[in-house]
Tab-separated table of C-alpha atoms and ligand atoms in Angstrom:
chain	number	residue	atom	x	y	z
A	1	MET	CA	45.613	35.116	39.335
A	2	ILE	CA	48.016	32.585	37.801
A	3	ARG	CA	45.727	29.798	39.009
A	4	LYS	CA	42.699	31.396	37.279
A	5	VAL	CA	44.598	31.718	33.979
A	6	PHE	CA	45.692	28.091	34.328
A	7	ASN	CA	42.057	26.974	34.885
A	8	VAL	CA	40.971	28.874	31.770
A	9	PHE	CA	43.600	27.046	29.683
A	10	ILE	CA	42.542	23.671	31.151
A	11	THR	CA	38.858	24.378	30.381
A	12	VAL	CA	39.622	25.485	26.811
A	13	PHE	CA	41.828	22.431	26.293
A	14	LYS	CA	39.084	20.055	27.525
A	15	GLY	CA	36.476	21.739	25.331
A	16	LEU	CA	38.707	21.570	22.259
A	17	LYS	CA	39.538	17.921	22.939
A	18	LEU	CA	35.843	17.089	23.101
A	19	THR	CA	35.060	19.073	19.920
A	20	LEU	CA	37.948	17.558	17.979
A	21	GLY	CA	36.900	14.084	19.131
A	22	HIS	CA	33.412	14.612	17.652
A	23	PHE	CA	34.894	16.286	14.568
A	24	PHE	CA	37.067	13.302	13.645
A	25	ALA	CA	34.353	10.787	14.586
A	26	ALA	CA	32.029	12.570	12.122
A	27	THR	CA	34.234	11.591	9.177
A	28	GLU	CA	32.866	8.045	9.481
A	29	SER	CA	29.226	6.952	9.105
A	30	ARG	CA	27.648	3.947	10.752
A	31	LYS	CA	26.501	1.279	8.300
A	32	VAL	CA	22.748	1.180	7.702
A	33	LYS	CA	21.478	-1.996	9.358
A	34	ALA	CA	17.995	-3.402	9.866
A	35	ILE	CA	16.739	-3.610	13.448
A	36	SER	CA	16.609	-7.405	13.006
A	37	ASP	CA	20.383	-7.513	12.355
A	38	PRO	CA	22.136	-9.245	15.298
A	39	ASN	CA	24.934	-6.641	15.066
A	40	TYR	CA	22.542	-3.701	15.181
A	41	PHE	CA	24.054	-2.342	18.428
A	42	ALA	CA	27.633	-3.355	17.610
A	43	GLN	CA	28.589	-0.077	15.931
A	44	ASN	CA	29.557	2.412	18.594
A	45	SER	CA	31.290	5.070	16.549
A	46	GLY	CA	30.460	7.163	13.496
A	47	ILE	CA	27.552	9.444	12.781
A	48	THR	CA	24.032	8.032	12.669
A	49	THR	CA	22.539	10.690	10.400
A	50	ILE	CA	21.695	9.380	6.923
A	51	GLN	CA	21.374	11.288	3.668
A	52	TYR	CA	17.618	10.759	3.286
A	53	PRO	CA	16.040	10.280	0.705
A	54	HIS	CA	19.198	9.068	-1.066
A	55	VAL	CA	19.772	6.613	1.789
A	56	LYS	CA	16.853	4.953	3.552
A	57	LEU	CA	16.628	2.911	6.719
A	58	PRO	CA	15.473	-0.663	6.077
A	59	VAL	CA	11.964	-1.275	7.363
A	60	PRO	CA	10.776	-4.500	9.070
A	61	GLU	CA	9.339	-7.091	6.677
A	62	VAL	CA	6.116	-7.216	8.686
A	63	GLY	CA	5.747	-3.431	8.687
A	64	ARG	CA	2.467	-1.947	7.487
A	65	TYR	CA	2.885	0.910	5.071
A	66	GLN	CA	1.196	1.893	1.786
A	67	LEU	CA	-1.200	-0.604	0.216
A	68	ASP	CA	-0.856	-1.955	-3.281
A	69	VAL	CA	-3.213	-4.135	-5.332
A	70	GLU	CA	-2.158	-6.484	-8.115
A	71	MET	CA	-5.300	-6.079	-10.200
A	72	ASP	CA	-4.499	-9.007	-12.502
A	73	ASP	CA	-4.992	-11.272	-9.477
A	74	CYS	CA	-8.030	-9.498	-8.026
A	75	ILE	CA	-11.333	-11.361	-8.408
A	76	VAL	CA	-13.292	-8.292	-7.214
A	77	CYS	CA	-14.906	-10.305	-4.409
A	78	ASP	CA	-15.295	-7.162	-2.244
A	79	LEU	CA	-14.107	-8.954	0.918
A	80	CYS	CA	-11.390	-6.367	1.578
A	81	ALA	CA	-13.929	-3.532	1.341
A	82	LYS	CA	-16.373	-5.353	3.648
A	83	ILE	CA	-13.787	-6.028	6.372
A	84	CYS	CA	-12.287	-2.519	6.309
A	85	PRO	CA	-13.229	-0.891	9.638
A	86	VAL	CA	-13.040	2.644	8.247
A	87	ASP	CA	-14.655	2.047	4.830
A	88	CYS	CA	-11.723	3.396	2.888
A	89	ILE	CA	-11.911	0.819	0.086
A	90	ASP	CA	-14.468	1.632	-2.584
A	91	ILE	CA	-15.111	-1.074	-5.179
A	92	GLU	CA	-17.636	-1.149	-7.988
A	93	SER	CA	-17.929	-4.473	-9.765
A	94	ILE	CA	-19.589	-5.419	-13.042
A	95	LYS	CA	-20.480	-9.040	-13.742
A	96	SER	CA	-18.900	-10.337	-16.913
A	97	ILE	CA	-20.964	-12.222	-19.469
A	98	GLU	CA	-18.181	-14.822	-19.690
A	99	ALA	CA	-15.049	-15.854	-17.783
A	100	ILE	CA	-12.496	-13.044	-18.027
A	101	GLY	CA	-9.412	-15.120	-17.314
A	102	LYS	CA	-7.531	-16.626	-14.417
A	103	THR	CA	-5.478	-15.221	-11.571
A	104	SER	CA	-1.947	-16.478	-10.954
A	105	ASP	CA	-3.323	-19.025	-8.431
A	106	GLY	CA	-5.781	-20.383	-11.010
A	107	THR	CA	-8.965	-18.707	-9.718
A	108	THR	CA	-11.396	-17.822	-12.517
A	109	LYS	CA	-12.209	-14.126	-12.811
A	110	ARG	CA	-15.853	-13.316	-13.504
A	111	LEU	CA	-16.144	-9.707	-12.326
A	112	TYR	CA	-14.699	-6.489	-13.696
A	113	ALA	CA	-13.535	-3.763	-11.331
A	114	ALA	CA	-15.059	-0.581	-12.726
A	115	LYS	CA	-13.755	1.160	-9.625
A	116	PHE	CA	-11.160	0.132	-7.043
A	117	ASP	CA	-10.135	3.100	-4.890
A	118	ILE	CA	-8.305	3.070	-1.568
A	119	ASP	CA	-8.285	6.268	0.446
A	120	MET	CA	-4.914	6.006	2.202
A	121	ALA	CA	-5.660	9.207	4.110
A	122	LYS	CA	-8.410	7.310	5.954
A	123	CYS	CA	-6.620	3.953	6.168
A	124	MET	CA	-5.517	3.054	9.705
A	125	TYR	CA	-3.062	0.387	8.505
A	126	CYS	CA	-4.739	-2.449	10.397
A	127	GLY	CA	-3.889	-4.895	7.580
A	128	LEU	CA	-7.252	-6.726	7.784
A	129	CYS	CA	-7.850	-6.315	4.044
A	130	THR	CA	-4.605	-8.170	3.284
A	131	VAL	CA	-5.610	-11.038	5.595
A	132	VAL	CA	-9.034	-11.734	4.056
A	133	CYS	CA	-8.030	-11.458	0.404
A	134	PRO	CA	-8.487	-14.944	-1.110
A	135	THR	CA	-5.900	-14.378	-3.848
A	136	GLU	CA	-3.430	-12.397	-1.695
A	137	CYS	CA	-3.359	-9.610	-4.237
A	138	ILE	CA	-3.760	-6.712	-1.810
A	139	VAL	CA	-0.545	-6.218	0.104
A	140	MET	CA	1.278	-3.806	2.357
A	141	THR	CA	4.369	-2.451	0.636
A	142	ASP	CA	7.518	-1.011	2.237
A	143	THR	CA	6.736	2.467	0.861
A	144	TYR	CA	6.243	4.715	3.878
A	145	ASP	CA	7.281	8.158	2.664
A	146	ARG	CA	4.422	9.207	0.435
A	147	SER	CA	2.951	12.543	1.360
A	148	MET	CA	0.666	14.795	-0.646
A	149	ILE	CA	-0.451	18.394	-0.330
A	150	ASP	CA	-3.866	17.626	-1.831
A	151	LEU	CA	-5.743	14.990	0.233
A	152	ASN	CA	-7.515	13.733	-2.907
A	153	GLU	CA	-4.181	12.468	-4.174
A	154	MET	CA	-4.095	10.065	-1.238
A	155	THR	CA	-6.891	8.108	-2.906
A	156	TYR	CA	-5.133	5.467	-4.962
A	157	LYS	CA	-7.032	4.307	-8.016
A	158	PHE	CA	-6.206	0.747	-9.002
A	159	SER	CA	-8.786	0.153	-11.729
A	160	ASP	CA	-7.759	1.258	-15.191
A	161	MET	CA	-11.214	0.745	-16.688
A	162	THR	CA	-12.536	3.846	-18.423
A	163	ALA	CA	-16.136	5.060	-18.013
A	164	ALA	CA	-16.844	4.101	-21.644
A	165	GLU	CA	-15.492	0.574	-21.096
A	166	ALA	CA	-17.579	0.210	-17.915
A	167	ASP	CA	-20.715	1.321	-19.808
A	168	GLU	CA	-19.941	-1.202	-22.543
A	169	LYS	CA	-19.649	-4.052	-19.977
A	170	ARG	CA	-22.880	-2.966	-18.234
A	171	PHE	CA	-24.697	-2.818	-21.574
A	172	ALA	CA	-23.464	-6.294	-22.554
A	173	LEU	CA	-24.700	-7.674	-19.199
A	174	GLU	CA	-28.093	-5.948	-19.532
A	175	GLN	CA	-28.476	-7.364	-23.044
A	176	LEU	CA	-27.632	-10.872	-21.870
A	177	ASN	CA	-30.083	-10.603	-18.985
A	178	ALA	CA	-32.787	-9.329	-21.352
A	179	GLU	CA	-32.146	-12.226	-23.757
A	180	ARG	CA	-32.302	-14.736	-20.905
A	181	PHE	CA	-35.526	-13.188	-19.616
A	182	ALA	CA	-37.083	-13.277	-23.098
A	183	ALA	CA	-36.042	-16.925	-23.544
A	184	LYS	CA	-37.556	-17.791	-20.145
A	185	GLN	CA	-40.823	-16.057	-21.025
A	186	LEU	CA	-40.969	-17.886	-24.356
A	187	ALA	CA	-40.369	-21.226	-22.662
A	188	LEU	CA	-43.125	-20.474	-20.161
A	189	GLN	CA	-45.571	-19.527	-22.942
A	190	GLN	CA	-44.748	-22.703	-24.856
A	191	ASN	CA	-45.247	-24.807	-21.715
A	192	THR	CA	-48.582	-23.138	-21.048
A	193	GLY	CA	-49.614	-23.650	-24.722
A	194	ASN	CA	-48.723	-27.347	-24.595
A	195	GLN	CA	-50.783	-27.857	-21.435
A	196	ILE	CA	-53.904	-26.264	-23.066
B	201	SF4	S1	-5.348	-1.638	6.205
B	201	SF4	FE1	-7.234	-1.674	7.419
B	201	SF4	S2	-7.989	0.420	7.330
B	201	SF4	FE2	-6.472	0.226	5.685
B	201	SF4	S3	-7.668	-0.349	3.883
B	201	SF4	FE3	-6.978	-2.258	4.834
B	201	SF4	S4	-8.695	-2.851	6.181
B	201	SF4	FE4	-8.965	-0.683	5.666
B	202	SF4	S1	-10.246	-9.190	-1.239
B	202	SF4	FE1	-8.600	-9.361	-2.751
B	202	SF4	S2	-9.600	-10.331	-4.513
B	202	SF4	FE2	-11.220	-9.564	-3.205
B	202	SF4	S3	-11.682	-7.508	-4.025
B	202	SF4	FE3	-10.184	-7.243	-2.379
B	202	SF4	S4	-8.208	-7.241	-3.403
B	202	SF4	FE4	-9.662	-8.094	-4.839
């Protein structure tokens, strides 16, 4: 009987020792380190839970997360849309009647982006679009925690051109083409007249 009571006390003591050990260890948190840090496994004590979203784990530089497009540098070449294996990039371009400006690498912009949508719900994060972009303006960001209730909100719209502005650009291009066509016809008629 005495032995049984003694065993109970020993068991309770061991349990309490274990609990108190964890209790005091939980007063300290491990420092947030990137996986690339050489001391990543050096911290052996402290809790590993972080206060997300106030504290975030660093993500690898080469990680593939949400896409972003710097439209000022986009020449609307459509290469990213063509290479996309799941067709989640939807671009509508309108030819400008004159040079629009230059990108930060000096490339002349001649096309407007009336539409530049990326459906991130369909994107499989292959990164091909970022590889083919000649001006490196479509990039993977380190934003990974973007979730929406409505799937339509996963379509990111990068063009800020309004429908009225797009119509205006289309009209200007149509007018220019019509003027060029009329000038060509006139030149042809004059040539024919001279030959007669
Ligand atoms: S990362 Fe891949 S799937 Fe996603 S938009 Fe770019 S090419 Fe398409
Ligand atoms: S490949 Fe680059 S420059 Fe061309 S349309 Fe896509 S984002 Fe714009």
